[in-house]
Amino acid sequence: MSTLTVPKEYGYVVLTSVAGSIVVNMYFMRCVAKAREQHGIKFPTVYAIDNDAFNCVQRGHQHFLEMQPFFMATSLIGGIQHPRLVTGASLVYLLGRIVFMRGYSTGEPAKRKRGFFGYGGLLACLGASVSFAVHRLM
């Protein structure tokens, strides 16, 4: 049996991954609320049948939510062993999500690709998690 020690720098991981995600999600919620008002889409309608501009905003937020479990798991696990790497990677990921959303919100879905660089941050978090797992098994 071994002891798991959480480094002091892990606090940065929590700030970027958890607090950062909450702030980004609140910003995306605001984007969807503004789009609902602008396009006259009432609750509980999730996707409008004939309004692609609104659907692009809604889809941008939905995609963020779909990716959250993977991001949170990989950043919080990988950050135990690699807190500085994961802190930086989390910032890249979240910035990529914002650029993704801003591009998608134009109503031209192809512009979401501008934020694909954020996946580099997610892959770095995944690598850190795999590294953590391998080191725990040795």
Coordinates of N, CA, C and O in Angstrom, one line a residue:
M1 N 0.9 -1.2 0.0 CA 0.0 0.0 0.0 C 0.9 1.2 0.0 O 1.9 1.3 0.7
S2 N 0.5 2.2 -0.8 CA 1.3 3.4 -0.9 C 0.4 4.6 -0.5 O -0.8 4.5 -0.6
T3 N 1.1 5.7 -0.2 CA 0.4 6.9 0.2 C 0.4 7.9 -1.0 O 1.4 8.0 -1.7
L4 N -0.8 8.5 -1.2 CA -0.9 9.5 -2.3 C -0.7 10.9 -1.7 O -1.5 11.2 -0.7
T5 N 0.2 11.6 -2.2 CA 0.5 13.0 -1.7 C 0.1 13.9 -2.8 O 0.5 13.8 -3.9
V6 N -0.8 14.9 -2.4 CA -1.2 15.9 -3.3 C -0.3 17.1 -3.2 O -0.1 17.7 -2.1
P7 N 0.3 17.5 -4.3 CA 1.3 18.6 -4.2 C 0.5 20.0 -4.0 O -0.6 20.1 -4.3
K8 N 1.2 20.9 -3.4 CA 0.7 22.2 -3.2 C 0.1 22.9 -4.4 O -0.9 23.5 -4.4
E9 N 0.8 22.7 -5.6 CA 0.4 23.3 -6.8 C -0.9 22.7 -7.3 O -1.5 23.3 -8.3
Y10 N -1.4 21.7 -6.7 CA -2.7 21.1 -7.1 C -3.9 22.1 -7.0 O -4.8 22.0 -7.7
G11 N -3.7 23.1 -6.1 CA -4.7 24.1 -6.0 C -4.9 24.9 -7.3 O -6.0 25.3 -7.6
Y12 N -3.9 25.0 -8.1 CA -4.0 25.7 -9.4 C -4.8 24.8 -10.4 O -5.6 25.3 -11.2
V13 N -4.7 23.5 -10.2 CA -5.5 22.6 -11.1 C -7.0 22.8 -10.7 O -7.8 22.9 -11.6
V14 N -7.3 22.8 -9.5 CA -8.7 23.0 -9.0 C -9.2 24.3 -9.5 O -10.3 24.4 -10.0
L15 N -8.4 25.4 -9.4 CA -8.9 26.7 -9.8 C -9.1 26.7 -11.3 O -10.2 27.3 -11.8
T16 N -8.2 26.2 -12.1 CA -8.5 26.2 -13.6 C -9.5 25.3 -14.0 O -10.4 25.6 -14.8
S17 N -9.5 24.0 -13.5 CA -10.4 23.0 -14.0 C -11.8 23.2 -13.5 O -12.8 23.2 -14.2
V18 N -11.9 23.4 -12.2 CA -13.3 23.5 -11.6 C -13.8 24.9 -11.7 O -14.9 25.1 -12.3
A19 N -13.1 25.8 -11.1 CA -13.6 27.2 -11.1 C -13.7 27.8 -12.5 O -14.6 28.4 -12.9
G20 N -12.6 27.5 -13.3 CA -12.6 27.9 -14.7 C -13.8 27.4 -15.5 O -14.4 28.1 -16.3
S21 N -14.1 26.1 -15.3 CA -15.2 25.5 -16.0 C -16.5 26.1 -15.6 O -17.4 26.3 -16.5
I22 N -16.7 26.4 -14.4 CA -17.9 27.1 -13.9 C -18.1 28.4 -14.6 O -19.2 28.8 -15.0
V23 N -17.0 29.2 -14.6 CA -17.1 30.5 -15.2 C -17.4 30.4 -16.7 O -18.3 31.2 -17.2
V24 N -16.7 29.5 -17.4 CA -17.0 29.3 -18.8 C -18.4 28.9 -19.1 O -19.1 29.4 -20.0
N25 N -18.9 27.9 -18.3 CA -20.3 27.5 -18.4 C -21.3 28.6 -18.2 O -22.3 28.7 -18.9
M26 N -21.0 29.5 -17.2 CA -21.9 30.6 -17.0 C -21.9 31.5 -18.2 O -23.0 32.1 -18.5
Y27 N -20.8 31.8 -18.7 CA -20.7 32.6 -19.9 C -21.5 32.0 -21.1 O -22.3 32.7 -21.8
F28 N -21.4 30.7 -21.3 CA -22.1 30.0 -22.3 C -23.6 30.0 -22.1 O -24.4 30.2 -23.0
M29 N -24.0 29.9 -20.8 CA -25.4 30.0 -20.4 C -26.0 31.4 -20.8 O -27.1 31.5 -21.3
R30 N -25.2 32.4 -20.6 CA -25.6 33.7 -20.9 C -25.7 33.9 -22.5 O -26.7 34.5 -23.0
C31 N -24.8 33.3 -23.2 CA -24.9 33.3 -24.7 C -26.2 32.7 -25.2 O -26.9 33.2 -26.0
V32 N -26.6 31.5 -24.6 CA -27.8 30.9 -25.0 C -29.0 31.7 -24.6 O -30.0 31.8 -25.4
A33 N -29.0 32.3 -23.4 CA -30.1 33.1 -23.0 C -30.3 34.3 -23.9 O -31.4 34.6 -24.3
K34 N -29.2 34.9 -24.3 CA -29.3 36.1 -25.2 C -29.8 35.6 -26.6 O -30.6 36.3 -27.2
A35 N -29.4 34.4 -27.0 CA -29.8 33.9 -28.3 C -31.3 33.6 -28.3 O -32.1 33.8 -29.2
R36 N -31.8 33.0 -27.1 CA -33.2 32.8 -27.0 C -34.0 34.1 -27.1 O -35.1 34.1 -27.8
E37 N -33.6 35.1 -26.4 CA -34.3 36.4 -26.5 C -34.2 37.0 -27.9 O -35.2 37.4 -28.4
Q38 N -33.1 36.9 -28.5 CA -32.9 37.5 -29.8 C -33.7 36.8 -30.9 O -34.3 37.4 -31.8
H39 N -33.9 35.5 -30.8 CA -34.6 34.7 -31.8 C -36.0 34.3 -31.4 O -36.7 33.6 -32.1
G40 N -36.4 34.7 -30.2 CA -37.8 34.4 -29.7 C -38.0 32.9 -29.4 O -39.1 32.4 -29.7
I41 N -37.0 32.2 -29.0 CA -37.1 30.8 -28.7 C -37.4 30.6 -27.2 O -36.6 31.0 -26.3
K42 N -38.6 30.1 -26.9 CA -39.1 30.0 -25.5 C -38.7 28.6 -24.9 O -38.5 27.6 -25.7
F43 N -38.6 28.5 -23.6 CA -38.4 27.3 -22.9 C -39.7 26.5 -23.0 O -40.7 27.1 -23.1
P44 N -39.7 25.2 -23.1 CA -38.6 24.3 -22.9 C -37.9 23.8 -24.2 O -37.2 22.9 -24.2
T45 N -38.1 24.6 -25.3 CA -37.5 24.2 -26.6 C -36.0 24.2 -26.5 O -35.4 25.2 -26.1
V46 N -35.4 23.1 -26.8 CA -33.9 22.9 -26.8 C -33.4 23.3 -28.1 O -32.4 24.1 -28.2
Y47 N -33.9 22.8 -29.2 CA -33.5 23.2 -30.5 C -34.7 23.6 -31.4 O -35.7 23.0 -31.3
A48 N -34.5 24.7 -32.1 CA -35.6 25.3 -32.9 C -35.6 24.5 -34.2 O -34.6 24.1 -34.8
I49 N -36.8 24.3 -34.7 CA -36.9 23.5 -36.0 C -36.4 24.3 -37.2 O -35.8 23.8 -38.0
D50 N -36.6 25.6 -37.2 CA -36.2 26.4 -38.3 C -35.3 27.6 -38.0 O -35.5 28.7 -38.7
N51 N -34.5 27.5 -37.0 CA -33.6 28.6 -36.7 C -32.2 28.1 -36.4 O -31.8 27.9 -35.3
D52 N -31.4 28.0 -37.5 CA -30.1 27.5 -37.4 C -29.2 28.4 -36.5 O -28.2 27.9 -35.9
A53 N -29.4 29.7 -36.6 CA -28.6 30.6 -35.8 C -28.7 30.3 -34.3 O -27.7 30.3 -33.6
F54 N -29.9 30.2 -33.8 CA -30.1 29.8 -32.4 C -29.5 28.4 -32.1 O -28.8 28.2 -31.1
N55 N -29.7 27.5 -33.0 CA -29.2 26.1 -32.8 C -27.7 26.1 -32.7 O -27.2 25.2 -32.0
C56 N -27.0 26.9 -33.5 CA -25.6 26.9 -33.4 C -25.1 27.4 -32.0 O -24.2 26.8 -31.4
V57 N -25.8 28.3 -31.4 CA -25.4 28.8 -30.1 C -25.7 27.7 -29.1 O -24.8 27.3 -28.2
Q58 N -26.9 27.1 -29.2 CA -27.3 26.0 -28.2 C -26.3 24.8 -28.4 O -25.9 24.2 -27.4
R59 N -26.0 24.5 -29.6 CA -25.1 23.4 -29.8 C -23.7 23.6 -29.3 O -23.1 22.7 -28.8
G60 N -23.2 24.8 -29.4 CA -21.9 25.2 -28.8 C -21.9 24.9 -27.3 O -20.9 24.4 -26.8
H61 N -22.9 25.3 -26.7 CA -23.0 25.1 -25.2 C -23.2 23.6 -24.9 O -22.5 23.1 -24.0
Q62 N -24.0 22.9 -25.7 CA -24.2 21.5 -25.4 C -22.9 20.7 -25.6 O -22.6 19.8 -24.9
H63 N -22.1 21.1 -26.6 CA -20.9 20.4 -26.9 C -19.9 20.6 -25.7 O -19.2 19.6 -25.3
F64 N -19.9 21.8 -25.1 CA -19.1 22.0 -23.9 C -19.5 21.1 -22.8 O -18.7 20.4 -22.1
L65 N -20.8 21.0 -22.6 CA -21.3 20.1 -21.5 C -21.0 18.6 -21.8 O -20.7 17.9 -20.8
E66 N -21.0 18.2 -23.0 CA -20.7 16.8 -23.4 C -19.3 16.5 -23.1 O -19.0 15.3 -22.7
M67 N -18.4 17.4 -23.2 CA -17.0 17.2 -23.1 C -16.5 17.3 -21.6 O -15.4 16.9 -21.2
Q68 N -17.4 17.9 -20.8 CA -17.0 18.2 -19.4 C -16.6 17.0 -18.6 O -15.6 17.0 -17.8
P69 N -17.3 15.9 -18.6 CA -16.8 14.7 -17.8 C -15.4 14.3 -18.2 O -14.6 13.9 -17.3
F70 N -15.1 14.3 -19.4 CA -13.7 13.8 -19.9 C -12.7 14.8 -19.4 O -11.6 14.5 -18.9
F71 N -13.0 16.1 -19.6 CA -12.0 17.1 -19.2 C -11.8 17.1 -17.6 O -10.7 17.1 -17.2
M72 N -12.9 17.1 -16.9 CA -12.8 17.1 -15.4 C -12.0 15.9 -14.9 O -11.1 16.0 -14.1
A73 N -12.3 14.7 -15.4 CA -11.7 13.5 -15.0 C -10.2 13.5 -15.3 O -9.3 13.3 -14.4
T74 N -9.8 13.9 -16.5 CA -8.4 13.8 -16.9 C -7.6 14.9 -16.2 O -6.5 14.7 -15.9
S75 N -8.2 16.1 -16.1 CA -7.5 17.2 -15.4 C -7.3 16.9 -13.9 O -6.2 17.2 -13.4
L76 N -8.3 16.5 -13.3 CA -8.2 16.3 -11.8 C -7.4 15.1 -11.5 O -6.7 15.1 -10.4
I77 N -7.3 14.1 -12.3 CA -6.5 12.9 -12.0 C -5.0 13.2 -12.5 O -4.1 13.0 -11.7
G78 N -4.9 13.7 -13.7 CA -3.5 14.0 -14.2 C -2.8 15.1 -13.4 O -1.6 15.1 -13.3
G79 N -3.6 16.0 -12.8 CA -3.1 17.1 -12.1 C -2.4 16.7 -10.8 O -1.6 17.5 -10.2
I80 N -2.7 15.5 -10.3 CA -2.1 15.1 -9.0 C -0.6 14.9 -9.2 O 0.2 15.3 -8.4
Q81 N -0.2 14.4 -10.4 CA 1.2 14.1 -10.6 C 1.9 15.3 -11.4 O 3.0 15.5 -11.3
H82 N 1.1 15.9 -12.3 CA 1.6 17.0 -13.1 C 0.8 18.2 -13.0 O 0.1 18.7 -14.0
P83 N 0.8 18.9 -11.8 CA -0.1 20.0 -11.6 C 0.2 21.2 -12.5 O -0.7 21.9 -13.0
R84 N 1.5 21.5 -12.8 CA 1.8 22.7 -13.6 C 1.4 22.4 -15.1 O 0.8 23.3 -15.8
L85 N 1.7 21.2 -15.6 CA 1.3 20.9 -17.0 C -0.2 21.0 -17.1 O -0.7 21.5 -18.1
V86 N -0.9 20.4 -16.2 CA -2.4 20.3 -16.3 C -3.0 21.7 -16.1 O -4.0 22.0 -16.8
T87 N -2.4 22.5 -15.3 CA -2.9 23.9 -15.2 C -2.9 24.6 -16.5 O -3.8 25.2 -17.0
G88 N -1.7 24.5 -17.1 CA -1.5 25.2 -18.5 C -2.4 24.5 -19.5 O -3.1 25.2 -20.3
A89 N -2.5 23.2 -19.5 CA -3.3 22.5 -20.5 C -4.8 22.9 -20.3 O -5.6 23.0 -21.2
S90 N -5.2 23.0 -19.0 CA -6.6 23.4 -18.7 C -7.0 24.8 -19.3 O -8.1 25.0 -19.8
L91 N -6.0 25.7 -19.1 CA -6.2 27.0 -19.6 C -6.4 27.0 -21.2 O -7.2 27.7 -21.7
V92 N -5.5 26.2 -21.8 CA -5.6 26.1 -23.3 C -6.9 25.5 -23.7 O -7.6 25.9 -24.6
Y93 N -7.3 24.4 -23.0 CA -8.6 23.8 -23.3 C -9.8 24.7 -23.1 O -10.6 24.8 -24.0
L94 N -9.8 25.4 -22.0 CA -11.0 26.4 -21.8 C -11.0 27.5 -22.8 O -12.0 27.9 -23.2
L95 N -9.8 28.0 -23.1 CA -9.7 29.1 -24.1 C -10.2 28.6 -25.4 O -10.9 29.2 -26.2
G96 N -9.8 27.3 -25.8 CA -10.3 26.7 -27.0 C -11.8 26.6 -27.0 O -12.4 26.8 -28.1
R97 N -12.4 26.2 -25.9 CA -13.9 26.1 -25.8 C -14.5 27.5 -26.1 O -15.6 27.6 -26.7
I98 N -13.9 28.5 -25.5 CA -14.5 29.9 -25.7 C -14.4 30.3 -27.2 O -15.4 30.8 -27.8
V99 N -13.3 30.0 -27.8 CA -13.1 30.3 -29.3 C -14.0 29.5 -30.1 O -14.6 30.0 -31.1
F100 N -14.2 28.2 -29.7 CA -15.1 27.3 -30.4 C -16.5 27.9 -30.3 O -17.2 28.0 -31.4
M101 N -17.0 28.3 -29.1 CA -18.3 28.8 -29.0 C -18.5 30.1 -29.7 O -19.5 30.3 -30.4
R102 N -17.5 31.0 -29.7 CA -17.7 32.3 -30.4 C -17.8 32.1 -31.9 O -18.5 32.7 -32.6
G103 N -17.0 31.1 -32.4 CA -17.1 30.8 -33.8 C -18.4 30.2 -34.2 O -19.1 30.5 -35.2
Y104 N -18.9 29.2 -33.4 CA -20.1 28.5 -33.6 C -21.3 29.5 -33.6 O -22.3 29.4 -34.3
S105 N -21.2 30.5 -32.6 CA -22.3 31.4 -32.4 C -22.5 32.4 -33.6 O -23.5 33.1 -33.6
T106 N -21.6 32.4 -34.5 CA -21.8 33.3 -35.7 C -22.9 32.7 -36.6 O -23.4 33.5 -37.5
G107 N -23.3 31.5 -36.4 CA -24.3 30.9 -37.3 C -23.7 30.2 -38.4 O -24.4 29.5 -39.2
E108 N -22.4 30.2 -38.5 CA -21.7 29.4 -39.5 C -20.9 28.3 -38.8 O -19.8 28.6 -38.3
P109 N -21.4 27.1 -38.8 CA -20.8 26.0 -38.0 C -19.3 25.8 -38.3 O -18.6 25.4 -37.4
A110 N -18.9 26.0 -39.5 CA -17.5 25.8 -39.8 C -16.5 26.7 -39.0 O -15.4 26.3 -38.8
K111 N -17.0 27.8 -38.5 CA -16.1 28.7 -37.8 C -15.8 28.2 -36.4 O -14.9 28.7 -35.7
R112 N -16.5 27.1 -36.0 CA -16.2 26.5 -34.6 C -14.8 25.9 -34.7 O -14.2 25.8 -33.6
K113 N -14.3 25.6 -35.8 CA -13.0 24.9 -36.0 C -11.9 25.7 -35.5 O -10.8 25.2 -35.1
R114 N -12.1 27.0 -35.4 CA -11.1 27.9 -34.8 C -10.7 27.6 -33.4 O -9.6 27.9 -33.0
G115 N -11.6 26.9 -32.7 CA -11.3 26.6 -31.3 C -10.8 25.2 -31.1 O -10.6 24.7 -30.0
F116 N -10.5 24.5 -32.2 CA -10.1 23.1 -32.1 C -8.7 22.9 -31.4 O -8.3 21.9 -31.0
F117 N -7.9 24.0 -31.3 CA -6.7 24.0 -30.7 C -6.8 23.6 -29.2 O -5.9 23.0 -28.6
G118 N -8.0 23.8 -28.6 CA -8.3 23.4 -27.3 C -8.2 22.0 -27.0 O -7.9 21.5 -25.9
Y119 N -8.4 21.1 -28.0 CA -8.2 19.7 -27.9 C -6.8 19.3 -27.5 O -6.6 18.3 -26.9
G120 N -5.8 20.2 -27.9 CA -4.5 19.9 -27.5 C -4.3 19.9 -25.9 O -3.6 19.1 -25.4
G121 N -5.1 20.8 -25.3 CA -5.1 20.9 -23.9 C -5.7 19.7 -23.3 O -5.2 19.1 -22.3
L122 N -6.8 19.2 -23.9 CA -7.5 18.0 -23.4 C -6.6 16.8 -23.5 O -6.5 15.9 -22.6
L123 N -5.9 16.7 -24.7 CA -5.0 15.5 -24.9 C -3.8 15.6 -23.9 O -3.4 14.5 -23.4
A124 N -3.4 16.8 -23.5 CA -2.3 16.9 -22.5 C -2.8 16.4 -21.2 O -2.1 15.7 -20.4
C125 N -4.0 16.7 -20.8 CA -4.6 16.3 -19.6 C -4.8 14.7 -19.6 O -4.5 14.1 -18.6
L126 N -5.2 14.2 -20.7 CA -5.3 12.7 -20.9 C -3.9 12.1 -20.7 O -3.7 11.1 -20.0
G127 N -2.9 12.7 -21.3 CA -1.5 12.1 -21.2 C -1.0 12.2 -19.7 O -0.4 11.2 -19.2
A128 N -1.4 13.3 -19.0 CA -1.0 13.4 -17.6 C -1.7 12.3 -16.8 O -1.2 11.7 -15.8
S129 N -3.0 12.0 -17.1 CA -3.7 11.0 -16.4 C -3.1 9.6 -16.6 O -3.0 8.8 -15.7
V130 N -2.8 9.3 -17.9 CA -2.2 8.0 -18.2 C -0.8 7.9 -17.5 O -0.5 6.9 -16.9
S131 N 0.0 9.0 -17.4 CA 1.2 9.0 -16.7 C 1.0 8.7 -15.2 O 1.7 7.9 -14.6
F132 N 0.0 9.3 -14.7 CA -0.3 9.1 -13.2 C -0.6 7.6 -13.0 O -0.2 7.0 -12.1
A133 N -1.5 7.1 -13.9 CA -1.9 5.7 -13.7 C -0.7 4.7 -13.8 O -0.6 3.8 -13.0
V134 N 0.1 5.0 -14.8 CA 1.3 4.1 -15.0 C 2.2 4.2 -13.8 O 2.7 3.1 -13.3
H135 N 2.5 5.4 -13.3 CA 3.3 5.5 -12.1 C 2.7 4.9 -10.9 O 3.5 4.4 -10.0
R136 N 1.4 4.9 -10.7 CA 0.8 4.3 -9.6 C 0.9 2.8 -9.6 O 1.0 2.1 -8.6
L137 N 0.9 2.2 -10.8 CA 1.0 0.8 -11.0 C 2.4 0.2 -10.9 O 2.6 -1.0 -10.7
M138 N 3.4 1.0 -11.0 CA 4.8 0.6 -10.9 C 5.2 0.4 -9.5 O 4.8 0.9 -8.5

